Tab-separated table of C-alpha atoms in Angstrom:
chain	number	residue	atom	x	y	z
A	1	UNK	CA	182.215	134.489	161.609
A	2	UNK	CA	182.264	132.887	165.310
A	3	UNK	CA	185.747	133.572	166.936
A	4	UNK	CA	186.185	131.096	168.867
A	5	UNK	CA	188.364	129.839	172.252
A	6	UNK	CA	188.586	126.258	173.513
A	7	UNK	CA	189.585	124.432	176.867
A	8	UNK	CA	189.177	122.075	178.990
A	9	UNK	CA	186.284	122.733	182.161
A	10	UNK	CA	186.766	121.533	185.168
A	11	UNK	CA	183.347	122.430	186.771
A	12	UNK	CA	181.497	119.315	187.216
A	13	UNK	CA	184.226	117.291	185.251
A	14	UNK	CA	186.623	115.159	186.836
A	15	UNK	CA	190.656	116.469	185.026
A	16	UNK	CA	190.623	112.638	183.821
A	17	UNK	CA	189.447	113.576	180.390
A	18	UNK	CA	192.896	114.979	179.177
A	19	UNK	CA	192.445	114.638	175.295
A	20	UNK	CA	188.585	116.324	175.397
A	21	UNK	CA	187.451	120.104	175.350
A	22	UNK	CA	184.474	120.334	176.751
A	23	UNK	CA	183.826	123.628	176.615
A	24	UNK	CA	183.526	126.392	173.626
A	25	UNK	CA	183.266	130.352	173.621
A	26	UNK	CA	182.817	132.575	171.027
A	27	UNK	CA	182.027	135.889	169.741
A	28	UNK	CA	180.840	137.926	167.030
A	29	UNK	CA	179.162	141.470	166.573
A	30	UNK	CA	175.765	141.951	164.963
A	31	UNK	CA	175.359	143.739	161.879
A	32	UNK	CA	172.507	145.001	160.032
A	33	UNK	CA	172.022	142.180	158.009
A	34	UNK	CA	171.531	139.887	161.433
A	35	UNK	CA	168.358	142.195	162.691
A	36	UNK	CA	165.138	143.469	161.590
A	37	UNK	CA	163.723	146.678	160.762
A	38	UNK	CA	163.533	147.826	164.047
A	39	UNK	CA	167.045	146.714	164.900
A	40	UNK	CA	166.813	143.360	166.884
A	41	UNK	CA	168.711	140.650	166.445
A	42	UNK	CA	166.614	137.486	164.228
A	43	UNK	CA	166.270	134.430	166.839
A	44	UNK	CA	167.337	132.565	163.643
A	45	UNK	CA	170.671	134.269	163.793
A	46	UNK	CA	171.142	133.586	167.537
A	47	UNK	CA	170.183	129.754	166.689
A	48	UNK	CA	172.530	129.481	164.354
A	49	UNK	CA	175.348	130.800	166.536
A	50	UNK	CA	174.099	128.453	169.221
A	51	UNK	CA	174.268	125.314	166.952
A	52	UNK	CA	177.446	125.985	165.651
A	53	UNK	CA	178.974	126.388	169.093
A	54	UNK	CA	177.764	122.801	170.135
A	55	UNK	CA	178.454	121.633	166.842
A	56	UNK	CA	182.058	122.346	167.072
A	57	UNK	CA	182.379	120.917	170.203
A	58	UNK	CA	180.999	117.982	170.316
A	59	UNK	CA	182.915	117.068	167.074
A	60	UNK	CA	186.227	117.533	168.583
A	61	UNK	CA	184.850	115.615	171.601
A	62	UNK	CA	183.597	113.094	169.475
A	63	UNK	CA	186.970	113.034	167.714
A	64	UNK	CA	189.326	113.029	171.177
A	65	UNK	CA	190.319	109.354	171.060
A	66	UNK	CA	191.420	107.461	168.334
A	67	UNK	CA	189.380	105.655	165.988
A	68	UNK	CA	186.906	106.454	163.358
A	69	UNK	CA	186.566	109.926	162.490
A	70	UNK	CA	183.411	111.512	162.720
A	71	UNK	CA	181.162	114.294	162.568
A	72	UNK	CA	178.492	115.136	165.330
A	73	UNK	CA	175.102	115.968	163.476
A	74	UNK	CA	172.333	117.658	165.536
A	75	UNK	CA	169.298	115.478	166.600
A	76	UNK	CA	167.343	117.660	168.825
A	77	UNK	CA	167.126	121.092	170.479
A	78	UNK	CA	165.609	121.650	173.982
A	79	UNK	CA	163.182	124.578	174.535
A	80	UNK	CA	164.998	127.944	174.976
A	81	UNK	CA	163.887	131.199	175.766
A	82	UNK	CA	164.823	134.266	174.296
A	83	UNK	CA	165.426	136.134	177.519
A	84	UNK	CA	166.885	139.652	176.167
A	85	UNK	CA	166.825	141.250	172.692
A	86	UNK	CA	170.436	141.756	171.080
A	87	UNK	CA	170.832	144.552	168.678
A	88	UNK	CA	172.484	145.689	165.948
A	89	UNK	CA	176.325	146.765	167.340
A	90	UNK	CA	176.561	144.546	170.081
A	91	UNK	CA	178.787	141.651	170.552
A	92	UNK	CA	177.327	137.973	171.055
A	93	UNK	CA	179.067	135.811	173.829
A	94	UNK	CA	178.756	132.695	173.418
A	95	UNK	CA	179.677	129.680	175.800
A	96	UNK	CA	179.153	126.115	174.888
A	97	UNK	CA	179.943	123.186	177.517
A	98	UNK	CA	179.635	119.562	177.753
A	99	UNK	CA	177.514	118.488	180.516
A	100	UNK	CA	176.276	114.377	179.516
A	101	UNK	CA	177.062	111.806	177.183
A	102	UNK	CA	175.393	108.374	176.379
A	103	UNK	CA	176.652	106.013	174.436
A	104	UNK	CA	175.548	107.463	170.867
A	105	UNK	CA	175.066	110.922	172.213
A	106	UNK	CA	176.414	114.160	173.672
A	107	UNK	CA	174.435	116.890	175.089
A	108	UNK	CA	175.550	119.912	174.858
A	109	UNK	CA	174.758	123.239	177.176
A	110	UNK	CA	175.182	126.661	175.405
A	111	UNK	CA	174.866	130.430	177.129
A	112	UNK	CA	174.413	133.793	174.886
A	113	UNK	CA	175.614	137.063	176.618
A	114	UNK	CA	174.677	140.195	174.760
A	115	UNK	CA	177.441	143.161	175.253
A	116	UNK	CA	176.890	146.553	174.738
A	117	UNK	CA	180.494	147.450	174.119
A	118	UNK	CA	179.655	151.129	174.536
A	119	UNK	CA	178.989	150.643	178.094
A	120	UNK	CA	180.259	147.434	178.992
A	121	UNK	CA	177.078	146.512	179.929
A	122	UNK	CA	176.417	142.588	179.518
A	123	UNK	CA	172.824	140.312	179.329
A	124	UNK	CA	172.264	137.062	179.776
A	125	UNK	CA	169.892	136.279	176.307
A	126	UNK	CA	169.605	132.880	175.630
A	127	UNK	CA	170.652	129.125	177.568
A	128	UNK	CA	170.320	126.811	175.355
A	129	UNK	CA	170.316	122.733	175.550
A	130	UNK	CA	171.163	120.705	172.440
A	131	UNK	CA	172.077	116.897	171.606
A	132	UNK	CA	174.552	115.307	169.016
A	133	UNK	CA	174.931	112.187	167.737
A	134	UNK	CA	178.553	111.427	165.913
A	135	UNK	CA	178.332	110.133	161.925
A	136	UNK	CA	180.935	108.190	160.514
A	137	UNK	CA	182.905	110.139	157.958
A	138	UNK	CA	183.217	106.959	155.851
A	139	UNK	CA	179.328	106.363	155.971
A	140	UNK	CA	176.620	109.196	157.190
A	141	UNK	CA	174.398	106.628	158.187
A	142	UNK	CA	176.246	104.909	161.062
A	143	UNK	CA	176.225	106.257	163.931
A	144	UNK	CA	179.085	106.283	166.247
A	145	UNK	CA	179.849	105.539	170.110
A	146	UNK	CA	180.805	108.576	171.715
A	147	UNK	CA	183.995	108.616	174.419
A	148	UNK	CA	182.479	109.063	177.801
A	149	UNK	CA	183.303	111.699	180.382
A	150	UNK	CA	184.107	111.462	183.946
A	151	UNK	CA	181.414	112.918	186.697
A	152	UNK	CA	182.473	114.452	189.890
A	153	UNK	CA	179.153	113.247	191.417
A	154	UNK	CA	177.339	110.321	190.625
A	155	UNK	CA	174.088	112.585	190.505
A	156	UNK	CA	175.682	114.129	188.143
A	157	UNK	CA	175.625	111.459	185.513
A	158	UNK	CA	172.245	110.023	186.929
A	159	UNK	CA	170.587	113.439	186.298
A	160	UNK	CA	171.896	113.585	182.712
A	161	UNK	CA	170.721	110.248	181.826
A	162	UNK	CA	167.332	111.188	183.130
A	163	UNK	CA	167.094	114.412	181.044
A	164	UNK	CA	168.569	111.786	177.917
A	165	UNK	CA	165.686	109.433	178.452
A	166	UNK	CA	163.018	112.259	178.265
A	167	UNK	CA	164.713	113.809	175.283
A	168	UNK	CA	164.723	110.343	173.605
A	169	UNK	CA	161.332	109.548	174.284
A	170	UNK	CA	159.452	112.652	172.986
A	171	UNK	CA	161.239	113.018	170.173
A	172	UNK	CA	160.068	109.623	168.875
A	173	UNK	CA	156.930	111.005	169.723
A	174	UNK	CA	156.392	113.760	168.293
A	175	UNK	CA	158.272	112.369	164.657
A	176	UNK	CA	155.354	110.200	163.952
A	177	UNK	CA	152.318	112.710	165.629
A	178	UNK	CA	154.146	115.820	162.763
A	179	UNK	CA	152.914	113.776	159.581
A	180	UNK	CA	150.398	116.466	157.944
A	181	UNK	CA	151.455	118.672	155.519
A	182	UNK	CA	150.179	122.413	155.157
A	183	UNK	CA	147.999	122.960	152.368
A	184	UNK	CA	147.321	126.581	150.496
A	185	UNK	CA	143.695	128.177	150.599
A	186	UNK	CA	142.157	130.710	148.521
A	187	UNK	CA	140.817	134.024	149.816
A	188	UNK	CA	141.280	133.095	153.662
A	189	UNK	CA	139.120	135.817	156.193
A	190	UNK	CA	142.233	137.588	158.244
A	191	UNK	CA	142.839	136.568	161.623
A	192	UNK	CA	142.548	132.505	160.792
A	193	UNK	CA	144.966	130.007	160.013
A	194	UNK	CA	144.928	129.840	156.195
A	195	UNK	CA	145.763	133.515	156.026
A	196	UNK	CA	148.937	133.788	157.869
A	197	UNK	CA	150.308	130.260	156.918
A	198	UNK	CA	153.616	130.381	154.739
A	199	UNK	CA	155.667	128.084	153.386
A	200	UNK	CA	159.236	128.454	151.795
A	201	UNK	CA	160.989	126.517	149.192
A	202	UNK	CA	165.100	126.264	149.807
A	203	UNK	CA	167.349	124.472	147.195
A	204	UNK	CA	170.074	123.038	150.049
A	205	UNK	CA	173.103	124.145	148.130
A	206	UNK	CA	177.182	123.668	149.140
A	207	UNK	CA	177.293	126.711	151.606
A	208	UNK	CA	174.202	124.818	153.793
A	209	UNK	CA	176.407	121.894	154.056
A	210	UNK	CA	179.045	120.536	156.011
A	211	UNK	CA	181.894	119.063	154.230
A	212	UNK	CA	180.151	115.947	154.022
A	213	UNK	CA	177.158	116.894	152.210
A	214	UNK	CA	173.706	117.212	154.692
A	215	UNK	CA	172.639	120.511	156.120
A	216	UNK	CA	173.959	122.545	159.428
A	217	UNK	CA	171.294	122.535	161.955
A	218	UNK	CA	171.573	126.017	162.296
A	219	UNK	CA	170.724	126.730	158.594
A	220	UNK	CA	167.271	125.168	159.275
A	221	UNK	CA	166.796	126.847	162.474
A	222	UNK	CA	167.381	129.556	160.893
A	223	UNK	CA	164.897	129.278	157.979
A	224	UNK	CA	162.874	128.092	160.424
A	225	UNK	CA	162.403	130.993	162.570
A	226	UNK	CA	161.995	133.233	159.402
A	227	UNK	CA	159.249	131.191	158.144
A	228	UNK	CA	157.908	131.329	161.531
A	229	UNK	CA	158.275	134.861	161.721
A	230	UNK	CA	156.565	135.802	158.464
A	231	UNK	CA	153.655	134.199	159.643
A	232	UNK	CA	153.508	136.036	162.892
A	233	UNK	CA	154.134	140.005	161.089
A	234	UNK	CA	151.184	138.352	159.188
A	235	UNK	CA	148.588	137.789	161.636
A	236	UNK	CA	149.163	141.056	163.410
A	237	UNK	CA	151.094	143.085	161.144
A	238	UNK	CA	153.489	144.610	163.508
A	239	UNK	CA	156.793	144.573	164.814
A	240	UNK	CA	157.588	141.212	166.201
A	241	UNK	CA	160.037	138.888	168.010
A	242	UNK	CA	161.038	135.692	168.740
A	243	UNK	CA	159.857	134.788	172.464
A	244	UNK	CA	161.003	131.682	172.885
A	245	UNK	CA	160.891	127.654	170.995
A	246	UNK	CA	159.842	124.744	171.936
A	247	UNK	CA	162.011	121.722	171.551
A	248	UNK	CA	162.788	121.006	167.918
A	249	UNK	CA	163.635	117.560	166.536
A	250	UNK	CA	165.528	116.752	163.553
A	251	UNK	CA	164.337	113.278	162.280
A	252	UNK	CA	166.499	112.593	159.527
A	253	UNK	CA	169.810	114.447	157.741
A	254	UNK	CA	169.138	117.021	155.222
A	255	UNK	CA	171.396	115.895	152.035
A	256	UNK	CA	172.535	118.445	149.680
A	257	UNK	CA	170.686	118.985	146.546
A	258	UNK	CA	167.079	118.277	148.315
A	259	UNK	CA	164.258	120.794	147.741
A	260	UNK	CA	163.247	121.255	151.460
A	261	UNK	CA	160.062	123.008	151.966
A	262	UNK	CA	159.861	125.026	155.456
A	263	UNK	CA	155.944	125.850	156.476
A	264	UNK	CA	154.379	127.597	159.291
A	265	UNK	CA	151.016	127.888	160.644
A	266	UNK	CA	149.380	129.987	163.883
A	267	UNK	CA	148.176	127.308	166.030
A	268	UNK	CA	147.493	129.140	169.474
A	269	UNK	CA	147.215	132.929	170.477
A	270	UNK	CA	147.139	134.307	173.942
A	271	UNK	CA	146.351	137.780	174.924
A	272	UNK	CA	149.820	138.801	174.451
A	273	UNK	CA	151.528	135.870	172.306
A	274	UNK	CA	152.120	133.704	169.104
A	275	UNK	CA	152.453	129.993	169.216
A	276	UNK	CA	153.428	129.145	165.458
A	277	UNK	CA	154.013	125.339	164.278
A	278	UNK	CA	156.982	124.869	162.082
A	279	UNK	CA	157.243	121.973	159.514
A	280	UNK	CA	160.505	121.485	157.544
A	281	UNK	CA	160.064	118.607	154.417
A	282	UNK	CA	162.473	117.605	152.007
A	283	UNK	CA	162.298	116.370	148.938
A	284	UNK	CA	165.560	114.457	147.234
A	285	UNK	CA	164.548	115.522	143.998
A	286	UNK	CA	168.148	113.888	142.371
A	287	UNK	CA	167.174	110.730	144.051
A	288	UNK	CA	164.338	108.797	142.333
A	289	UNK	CA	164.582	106.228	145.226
A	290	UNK	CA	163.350	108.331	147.870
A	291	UNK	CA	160.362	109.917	148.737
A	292	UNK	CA	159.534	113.292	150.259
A	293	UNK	CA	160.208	113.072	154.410
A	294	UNK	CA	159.568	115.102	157.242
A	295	UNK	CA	162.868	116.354	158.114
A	296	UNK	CA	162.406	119.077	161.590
A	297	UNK	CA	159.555	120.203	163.165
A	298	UNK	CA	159.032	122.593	166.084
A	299	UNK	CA	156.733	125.294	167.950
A	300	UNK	CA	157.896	128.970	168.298
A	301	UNK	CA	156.766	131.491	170.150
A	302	UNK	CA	156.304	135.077	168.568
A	303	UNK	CA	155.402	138.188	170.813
A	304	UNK	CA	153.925	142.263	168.825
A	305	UNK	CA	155.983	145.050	170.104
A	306	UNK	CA	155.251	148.695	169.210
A	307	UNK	CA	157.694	151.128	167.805
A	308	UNK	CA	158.852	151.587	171.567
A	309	UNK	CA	159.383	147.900	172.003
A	310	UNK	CA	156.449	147.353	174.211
A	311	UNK	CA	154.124	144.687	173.955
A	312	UNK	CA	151.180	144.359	172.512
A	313	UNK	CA	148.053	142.569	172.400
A	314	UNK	CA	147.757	140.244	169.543
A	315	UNK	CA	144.565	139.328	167.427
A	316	UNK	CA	142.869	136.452	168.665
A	317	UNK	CA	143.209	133.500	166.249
A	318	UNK	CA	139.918	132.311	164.310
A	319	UNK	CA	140.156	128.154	164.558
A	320	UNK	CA	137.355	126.821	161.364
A	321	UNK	CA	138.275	123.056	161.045
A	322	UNK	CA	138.350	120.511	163.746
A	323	UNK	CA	141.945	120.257	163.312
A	324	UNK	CA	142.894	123.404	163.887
A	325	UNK	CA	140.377	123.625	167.087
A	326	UNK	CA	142.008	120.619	168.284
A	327	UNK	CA	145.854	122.159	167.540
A	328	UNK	CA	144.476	125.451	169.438
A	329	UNK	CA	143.752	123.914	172.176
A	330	UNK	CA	146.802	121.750	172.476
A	331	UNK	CA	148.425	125.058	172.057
A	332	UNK	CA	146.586	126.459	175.275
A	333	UNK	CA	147.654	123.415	177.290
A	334	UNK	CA	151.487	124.159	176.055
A	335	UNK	CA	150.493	127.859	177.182
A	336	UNK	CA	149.130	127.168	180.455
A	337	UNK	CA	151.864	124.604	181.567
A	338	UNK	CA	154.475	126.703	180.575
A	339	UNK	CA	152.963	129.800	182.353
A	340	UNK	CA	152.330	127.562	185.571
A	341	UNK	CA	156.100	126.383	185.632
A	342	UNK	CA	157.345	129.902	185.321
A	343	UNK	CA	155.265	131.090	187.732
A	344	UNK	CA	156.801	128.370	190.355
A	345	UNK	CA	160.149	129.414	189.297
A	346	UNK	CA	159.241	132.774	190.285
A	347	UNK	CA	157.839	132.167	193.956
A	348	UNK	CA	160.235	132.328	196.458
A	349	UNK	CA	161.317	129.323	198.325
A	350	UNK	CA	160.456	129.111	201.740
């Protein structure tokens, strides 16, 4: 269990916004039950500590004036790296933080320190970007307006309503380009698609719900990441981690007693990584009146480590069917623009 302190930042924030806290931290040491056999933290696990984090406090922000109660439901998650395994005895920081709100959102920046508290010795692993939108208590399906905040700096607030707009944009996008649905194949040759594809069946149950009945974010990250990660110790049968994800969208609430159906497939390789596609579906099976919806959806990134942790080279993925050529080389471009903008970061500046 996250143990959590709250307060009020001032970094960035004007001290107008007396009633909000803007800003979470928490901790909690890793057990064996958070890692895998070789003693690293699941990316699922550090997801779920992420999401909680923001969703706690953008609830209570969301919640800071009066008026209709509500609870702030995850809609999207920006791409974050995992920048630093955590292991099994260390103690997760974690620091959540305001930093933009719209009128029927709140995004939400979140840091993970690992600390070895042996040594002392901290790591930054994981920064983390994630938006809200607040639900009515009386009625799930309205969304609220959220109370503003107060910028120090007008670029401030012009920079977050840029990063809002982009958010907003591609996650329309990409809700109506995820509509396939992975289907099983019989005696697949290793090294394609069909082999390493998985799929997991979840009855959503009380404990993956909030109080009001649709599923924590971080419980489908979470499943998310372990469908995703089957598929990867598939493919190359070694030890493997999470690397990083790409933005993932939640497109509509989770309700519990749905049958939600979380598959994977390999859609790129490089010499060295895993790009895995990530389809969560749900299926209201004690409603009659609705059909079977695509619920999240998302790219991870798995890397093959040896026994000593290093890396190694993965098997190169076998494309057959136009689709999955076509999904390969989307993947590349993802690769290649993501390897180009790290590799600016890295130059120096002149």
């Amino acid at each position: 269990m996250l143990m959590l302190r709250q307060g009020l930042s001032l970094r960035g924030l004007r001290k107008g916004v007396k009633e909000a806290y803007l800003w979470e931290k928490a901790k909690q040491i890793m057990r064996p039950d958070d890692a895998n056999v070789a003693g690293n933290v699941h990316g699922g696990t550090i997801l779920k500590m992420i999401e909680e984090a923001g969703a706690i406090i953008s609830t209570r922000h969301c919640n800071s004036q009066n008026g209709e109660r509500c609870v702030a439901a995850l809609a999207r998650v920006e791409r974050t790296d995992f920048l630093s395994p955590m292991c099994i005895g260390e103690v997760a920081h974690v620091s959540a933080e305001i930093t933009y709100t719209s009128k029927h959102s709140v995004e939400v920046q979140v840091n993970v320190m690992s600390e070895n508290i042996l040594t002392g010795t901290k790591k930054l692993t994981n920064k983390a970007t994630l938006w809200y939108v607040p639900l009515s208590l009386k009625n799930v399906d309205k969304v609220l307006e959220v109370p503003p905040v107060v910028y120090s700096r007008q670029e401030q607030e012009e920079e977050g309503r840029k990063r809002y707009e982009a958010q907003k944009l591609e996650r329309m996008e990409t809700k109506w380009k995820n509509g396939d649905i992975v289907q099983p194949v019989m005696n697949p040759e290793p090294n394609t698609v069909s082999y390493s594809q998985s799929s997991l069946i979840h009855l959503v149950g009380p404990s993956d719900c909030t109080l009001h009945g649709f599923v924590h974010g971080g419980v489908t990250m979470k499943l998310m990441d372990e469908v995703a990660g089957i598929v990867a110790a598939r493919h190359c049968k070694t030890n493997i981690v999470t690397a990083s994800v790409d933005a993932i969208n939640f497109h509509d609430k989770i309700r519990k007693g749905c049958v939600i159906t979380i598959s994977g497939r390999m859609t790129f390789t490089s010499n060295k990584s895993m790009e895995i596609e990530v389809l969560v579906d749900a299926d209201p099976v004690v409603d009659n009146s609705q059909k079977r919806y695509r619920a999240a959806s998302a790219f991870f990134t798995y890397v093959s480590l040896s026994q000593e942790g290093k890396p190694l080279p993965v098997p190169q993925l076998v494309p057959e069917t136009e689709d999955e050529k076509k999904r390969f080389e989307e993947g590349k471009g993802r690769y290649l623009q993501m390897k180009a903008k790290r590799q600016g970061q890295a130059e120096p500046q002149a």
